């Protein structure tokens, strides 16, 4: 899965930038604390919405801490205290939001995992120099960088396997008969999806079977195509593009990691660092 000369350090630097920007975008679009408190108040029929939960002020303070610490880390700041603050505050914010709907953990908790994995080592690469931060050493050893990159790739594949396995466990092989997907096209689909929902059932059945096969076999493909990571990443992007094109559903925070982990050449990290340096000068 990880052949020699993979440019693990460079890929980690790109993954750091990708993860940081994804977290910042997520934090920016989370609902404000007052809105959550009001919604809980309506949901719980008059019960104290703050019982056992953060107040609106505490939630907003944590959100600001998560934003500032993650932004500093993304731009190349490196300290154990900073990484702890970013991980702890973002996890607390995620937990608070997930209390409203437990399914939220299944939506973007991958960002928590990527942040934690990248925090295990100095993943700055050239981005540290571009941010005006001088790296104290030459970065993580090749063995450490390779291990972190391997863990991130394995986790990326496991998310697909988990999705496919949940379909099998909840619906069984019947999920592949096309009825579930056809109903989703009809209810959630855009123009293309609604058009597909009116096609013969065999179309939905074929797409359902292909989806199930893709998700369950993705980790196997990762191993089989270990020396061609770009093919793995492009297949992932194509899969999400098809979902976006038919149902306008975007798991961007997951799919975007295909770029640093699989698709982009490790040399792209140097170009990214130059762009960041130019941005700082402006």
Short mmCIF file of C-alpha atoms in Angstrom, two decimals:
data_model
loop_
_atom_site.label_atom_id
_atom_site.label_comp_id
_atom_site.label_asym_id
_atom_site.label_seq_id
_atom_site.Cartn_x
_atom_site.Cartn_y
_atom_site.Cartn_z
CA UNK A 1 0.00 0.00 0.00
CA UNK A 2 2.93 2.30 0.65
CA UNK A 3 5.78 1.63 -1.81
CA UNK A 4 9.18 3.18 -1.32
CA UNK A 5 9.72 6.84 -2.14
CA UNK A 6 6.12 7.83 -1.55
CA UNK A 7 7.01 11.32 -0.40
CA UNK A 8 5.27 10.68 2.90
CA UNK A 9 6.50 13.88 4.54
CA UNK A 10 5.25 16.00 1.64
CA UNK A 11 1.89 14.26 1.62
CA UNK A 12 1.50 14.83 5.35
CA UNK A 13 2.15 18.56 4.86
CA UNK A 14 -0.54 18.68 2.18
CA UNK A 15 -2.90 16.64 4.37
CA UNK A 16 -2.25 19.06 7.23
CA UNK A 17 -3.30 22.01 5.09
CA UNK A 18 -6.33 20.11 3.76
CA UNK A 19 -7.48 18.98 7.20
CA UNK A 20 -6.96 22.39 8.76
CA UNK A 21 -8.94 24.20 6.08
CA UNK A 22 -11.72 21.60 6.28
CA UNK A 23 -11.98 22.04 10.05
CA UNK A 24 -12.01 25.84 9.75
CA UNK A 25 -14.77 25.67 7.15
CA UNK A 26 -16.75 23.27 9.35
CA UNK A 27 -16.41 25.52 12.40
CA UNK A 28 -17.45 28.55 10.38
CA UNK A 29 -20.68 26.90 9.25
CA UNK A 30 -21.74 25.37 12.56
CA UNK A 31 -24.94 26.82 14.06
CA UNK A 32 -24.51 29.55 16.68
CA UNK A 33 -24.88 28.65 20.34
CA UNK A 34 -28.16 30.53 20.84
CA UNK A 35 -29.76 28.65 17.95
CA UNK A 36 -28.77 25.29 19.43
CA UNK A 37 -30.13 26.22 22.86
CA UNK A 38 -33.42 27.38 21.33
CA UNK A 39 -33.72 24.21 19.28
CA UNK A 40 -33.06 21.99 22.30
CA UNK A 41 -35.64 23.94 24.25
CA UNK A 42 -38.29 23.17 21.65
CA UNK A 43 -37.15 19.58 21.28
CA UNK A 44 -37.25 18.78 24.99
CA UNK A 45 -40.66 20.25 25.78
CA UNK A 46 -39.61 22.79 28.34
CA UNK A 47 -36.76 20.87 29.99
CA UNK A 48 -33.66 22.87 30.81
CA UNK A 49 -31.70 22.74 27.54
CA UNK A 50 -28.46 23.55 29.34
CA UNK A 51 -28.64 20.66 31.77
CA UNK A 52 -25.46 18.64 31.29
CA UNK A 53 -24.53 20.67 28.22
CA UNK A 54 -22.51 23.72 27.35
CA UNK A 55 -24.14 27.09 27.55
CA UNK A 56 -24.30 29.18 24.39
CA UNK A 57 -21.42 31.31 25.70
CA UNK A 58 -19.26 28.28 26.55
CA UNK A 59 -19.94 26.74 23.16
CA UNK A 60 -18.99 29.94 21.33
CA UNK A 61 -15.81 30.29 23.41
CA UNK A 62 -14.81 26.72 22.52
CA UNK A 63 -15.61 27.32 18.86
CA UNK A 64 -13.38 30.40 18.81
CA UNK A 65 -10.58 28.51 20.56
CA UNK A 66 -10.88 25.65 18.06
CA UNK A 67 -10.80 28.09 15.15
CA UNK A 68 -7.79 30.08 16.34
CA UNK A 69 -5.71 27.07 17.43
CA UNK A 70 -6.50 25.11 14.27
CA UNK A 71 -5.72 28.11 12.06
CA UNK A 72 -2.35 28.58 13.76
CA UNK A 73 -1.57 24.87 13.42
CA UNK A 74 -2.62 24.85 9.77
CA UNK A 75 -0.26 27.72 8.97
CA UNK A 76 2.71 25.95 10.51
CA UNK A 77 2.76 26.69 14.24
CA UNK A 78 3.97 23.64 16.12
CA UNK A 79 3.76 22.99 19.85
CA UNK A 80 2.25 20.29 22.00
CA UNK A 81 0.05 22.80 23.81
CA UNK A 82 -1.31 24.18 20.55
CA UNK A 83 -2.06 20.74 19.14
CA UNK A 84 -3.73 19.70 22.37
CA UNK A 85 -5.87 22.86 22.30
CA UNK A 86 -6.91 22.26 18.71
CA UNK A 87 -7.78 18.60 19.27
CA UNK A 88 -9.56 19.09 22.60
CA UNK A 89 -11.57 22.17 21.62
CA UNK A 90 -12.66 20.79 18.24
CA UNK A 91 -13.65 17.47 19.83
CA UNK A 92 -15.67 19.32 22.49
CA UNK A 93 -17.45 21.39 19.85
CA UNK A 94 -18.21 18.27 17.81
CA UNK A 95 -19.51 16.47 20.89
CA UNK A 96 -21.77 19.40 21.77
CA UNK A 97 -23.30 19.45 18.29
CA UNK A 98 -23.62 15.65 18.23
CA UNK A 99 -25.69 15.75 21.41
CA UNK A 100 -28.42 17.33 19.36
CA UNK A 101 -28.26 14.59 16.74
CA UNK A 102 -26.06 11.58 17.46
CA UNK A 103 -25.81 10.82 13.75
CA UNK A 104 -23.65 13.93 13.43
CA UNK A 105 -20.70 11.90 14.68
CA UNK A 106 -20.93 9.80 11.52
CA UNK A 107 -20.82 12.84 9.29
CA UNK A 108 -17.52 14.64 9.82
CA UNK A 109 -15.80 12.96 12.75
CA UNK A 110 -13.15 11.89 10.23
CA UNK A 111 -11.72 15.38 10.67
CA UNK A 112 -11.12 14.67 14.36
CA UNK A 113 -9.24 11.49 13.48
CA UNK A 114 -7.10 13.16 10.81
CA UNK A 115 -6.28 16.04 13.15
CA UNK A 116 -5.20 13.60 15.86
CA UNK A 117 -3.05 11.50 13.51
CA UNK A 118 -1.33 14.54 12.05
CA UNK A 119 -0.70 15.86 15.55
CA UNK A 120 1.40 12.80 16.37
CA UNK A 121 4.31 14.21 14.39
CA UNK A 122 5.64 17.45 12.94
CA UNK A 123 3.79 17.49 9.61
CA UNK A 124 4.72 20.98 8.50
CA UNK A 125 7.19 20.25 5.71
CA UNK A 126 7.87 23.33 3.57
CA UNK A 127 4.73 24.96 4.94
CA UNK A 128 6.65 25.86 8.11
CA UNK A 129 9.16 27.91 6.15
CA UNK A 130 6.38 29.50 4.11
CA UNK A 131 4.59 30.52 7.29
CA UNK A 132 7.72 32.15 8.65
CA UNK A 133 8.35 29.31 11.10
CA UNK A 134 11.78 27.75 11.13
CA UNK A 135 11.60 24.01 11.65
CA UNK A 136 13.87 22.91 14.47
CA UNK A 137 14.85 19.77 12.62
CA UNK A 138 14.33 18.10 9.27
CA UNK A 139 10.87 16.93 10.22
CA UNK A 140 9.68 13.46 11.15
CA UNK A 141 11.72 10.41 10.24
CA UNK A 142 10.70 8.58 7.11
CA UNK A 143 9.45 5.68 9.22
CA UNK A 144 7.19 7.88 11.37
CA UNK A 145 5.88 9.86 8.40
CA UNK A 146 5.20 6.66 6.48
CA UNK A 147 3.36 5.14 9.47
CA UNK A 148 1.12 8.21 9.88
CA UNK A 149 0.39 8.33 6.16
CA UNK A 150 -0.42 4.61 6.18
CA UNK A 151 -2.81 5.12 9.12
CA UNK A 152 -4.56 7.96 7.32
CA UNK A 153 -4.93 5.93 4.13
CA UNK A 154 -6.22 2.91 6.01
CA UNK A 155 -8.75 5.05 7.86
CA UNK A 156 -9.85 6.62 4.58
CA UNK A 157 -10.59 3.17 3.18
CA UNK A 158 -12.24 1.97 6.39
CA UNK A 159 -14.83 4.74 6.11
CA UNK A 160 -16.04 3.23 2.84
CA UNK A 161 -16.00 -0.28 4.27
CA UNK A 162 -17.99 0.92 7.29
CA UNK A 163 -20.57 2.50 5.01
CA UNK A 164 -20.93 -0.65 2.92
CA UNK A 165 -21.05 -2.90 5.97
CA UNK A 166 -23.80 -0.81 7.56
CA UNK A 167 -25.91 -1.26 4.42
CA UNK A 168 -25.45 -5.04 4.57
CA UNK A 169 -26.14 -5.27 8.31
CA UNK A 170 -29.22 -3.03 8.25
CA UNK A 171 -30.80 -4.09 4.97
CA UNK A 172 -28.98 -7.24 3.95
CA UNK A 173 -28.33 -8.16 0.32
CA UNK A 174 -31.72 -6.64 -0.50
CA UNK A 175 -30.06 -3.21 -0.45
CA UNK A 176 -28.60 -4.03 -3.85
CA UNK A 177 -32.00 -4.60 -5.47
CA UNK A 178 -32.22 -0.89 -6.30
CA UNK A 179 -35.33 0.11 -4.37
CA UNK A 180 -33.48 2.14 -1.72
CA UNK A 181 -31.37 4.02 -4.24
CA UNK A 182 -34.29 4.59 -6.57
CA UNK A 183 -36.29 6.07 -3.71
CA UNK A 184 -33.36 8.31 -2.79
CA UNK A 185 -33.11 9.52 -6.37
CA UNK A 186 -36.82 10.31 -6.37
CA UNK A 187 -36.84 12.06 -3.00
CA UNK A 188 -33.41 13.66 -2.76
CA UNK A 189 -32.25 13.68 -6.33
CA UNK A 190 -31.67 16.69 -8.52
CA UNK A 191 -32.80 16.76 -12.15
CA UNK A 192 -30.46 13.91 -13.12
CA UNK A 193 -31.40 11.86 -10.08
CA UNK A 194 -35.12 12.25 -10.63
CA UNK A 195 -34.64 11.26 -14.26
CA UNK A 196 -32.81 8.11 -13.15
CA UNK A 197 -35.59 7.30 -10.68
CA UNK A 198 -37.97 6.95 -13.64
CA UNK A 199 -35.71 4.50 -15.46
CA UNK A 200 -36.22 0.72 -15.21
CA UNK A 201 -35.41 -0.84 -11.86
CA UNK A 202 -32.41 -2.59 -13.40
CA UNK A 203 -30.62 0.77 -13.61
CA UNK A 204 -30.99 1.41 -9.89
CA UNK A 205 -30.11 -2.20 -9.10
CA UNK A 206 -26.90 -2.00 -11.11
CA UNK A 207 -25.93 1.29 -9.46
CA UNK A 208 -26.73 -0.11 -6.01
CA UNK A 209 -24.65 -3.23 -6.57
CA UNK A 210 -21.78 -1.11 -7.89
CA UNK A 211 -21.97 1.16 -4.85
CA UNK A 212 -21.93 -1.75 -2.44
CA UNK A 213 -19.02 -3.39 -4.26
CA UNK A 214 -17.05 -0.13 -4.34
CA UNK A 215 -17.45 0.52 -0.63
CA UNK A 216 -16.76 -3.02 0.58
CA UNK A 217 -13.83 -3.61 -1.77
CA UNK A 218 -12.16 -0.22 -1.49
CA UNK A 219 -9.64 -1.37 1.17
CA UNK A 220 -8.79 -4.35 -1.04
CA UNK A 221 -8.23 -2.03 -3.98
CA UNK A 222 -5.93 0.09 -1.82
CA UNK A 223 -3.70 -2.91 -1.24
CA UNK A 224 -3.91 -4.17 -4.82
CA UNK A 225 -3.10 -0.74 -6.25
CA UNK A 226 -0.49 0.14 -3.64
CA UNK A 227 1.98 1.33 -6.26
CA UNK A 228 -0.69 3.40 -8.02
CA UNK A 229 -2.27 5.53 -5.30
CA UNK A 230 -3.49 8.06 -7.84
CA UNK A 231 -5.84 5.47 -9.35
CA UNK A 232 -7.28 4.83 -5.88
CA UNK A 233 -7.83 8.52 -5.24
CA UNK A 234 -9.34 9.24 -8.63
CA UNK A 235 -11.82 6.38 -8.21
CA UNK A 236 -12.88 7.91 -4.90
CA UNK A 237 -13.35 11.34 -6.44
CA UNK A 238 -15.34 9.84 -9.31
CA UNK A 239 -17.58 8.01 -6.84
CA UNK A 240 -18.38 11.21 -4.96
CA UNK A 241 -18.82 13.15 -8.19
CA UNK A 242 -21.53 10.69 -9.25
CA UNK A 243 -23.35 11.18 -5.94
CA UNK A 244 -23.10 14.94 -6.26
CA UNK A 245 -24.32 14.80 -9.85
CA UNK A 246 -27.43 12.75 -9.03
CA UNK A 247 -28.41 13.74 -5.49
CA UNK A 248 -26.42 16.94 -4.88
CA UNK A 249 -25.01 15.36 -1.70
CA UNK A 250 -21.42 16.28 -0.96
CA UNK A 251 -19.18 14.51 1.50
CA UNK A 252 -16.50 17.04 0.61
CA UNK A 253 -14.72 16.81 3.96
CA UNK A 254 -14.01 13.15 3.21
CA UNK A 255 -13.47 13.23 -0.55
CA UNK A 256 -11.11 16.21 -0.45
CA UNK A 257 -8.57 14.11 1.44
CA UNK A 258 -8.17 11.91 -1.62
CA UNK A 259 -6.06 14.73 -3.08
CA UNK A 260 -3.20 14.84 -0.53
CA UNK A 261 -3.36 11.15 0.40
CA UNK A 262 -3.53 9.67 -3.09
CA UNK A 263 -3.88 11.99 -6.08
CA UNK A 264 -1.49 14.93 -5.82
CA UNK A 265 2.16 14.45 -6.58
CA UNK A 266 4.26 14.97 -3.43
CA UNK A 267 6.02 17.77 -5.29
CA UNK A 268 2.81 19.78 -5.10
CA UNK A 269 3.70 20.52 -1.48
CA UNK A 270 6.53 22.80 -2.56
CA UNK A 271 4.25 24.72 -4.93
CA UNK A 272 1.67 25.07 -2.16
CA UNK A 273 4.33 26.42 0.18
CA UNK A 274 5.32 29.05 -2.39
CA UNK A 275 1.71 30.16 -2.75
CA UNK A 276 1.38 30.42 1.03
CA UNK A 277 4.59 32.46 1.19
CA UNK A 278 3.27 34.83 -1.49
CA UNK A 279 -0.01 35.15 0.41
CA UNK A 280 1.84 36.12 3.59
CA UNK A 281 3.86 38.76 1.75
CA UNK A 282 0.68 40.35 0.44
#
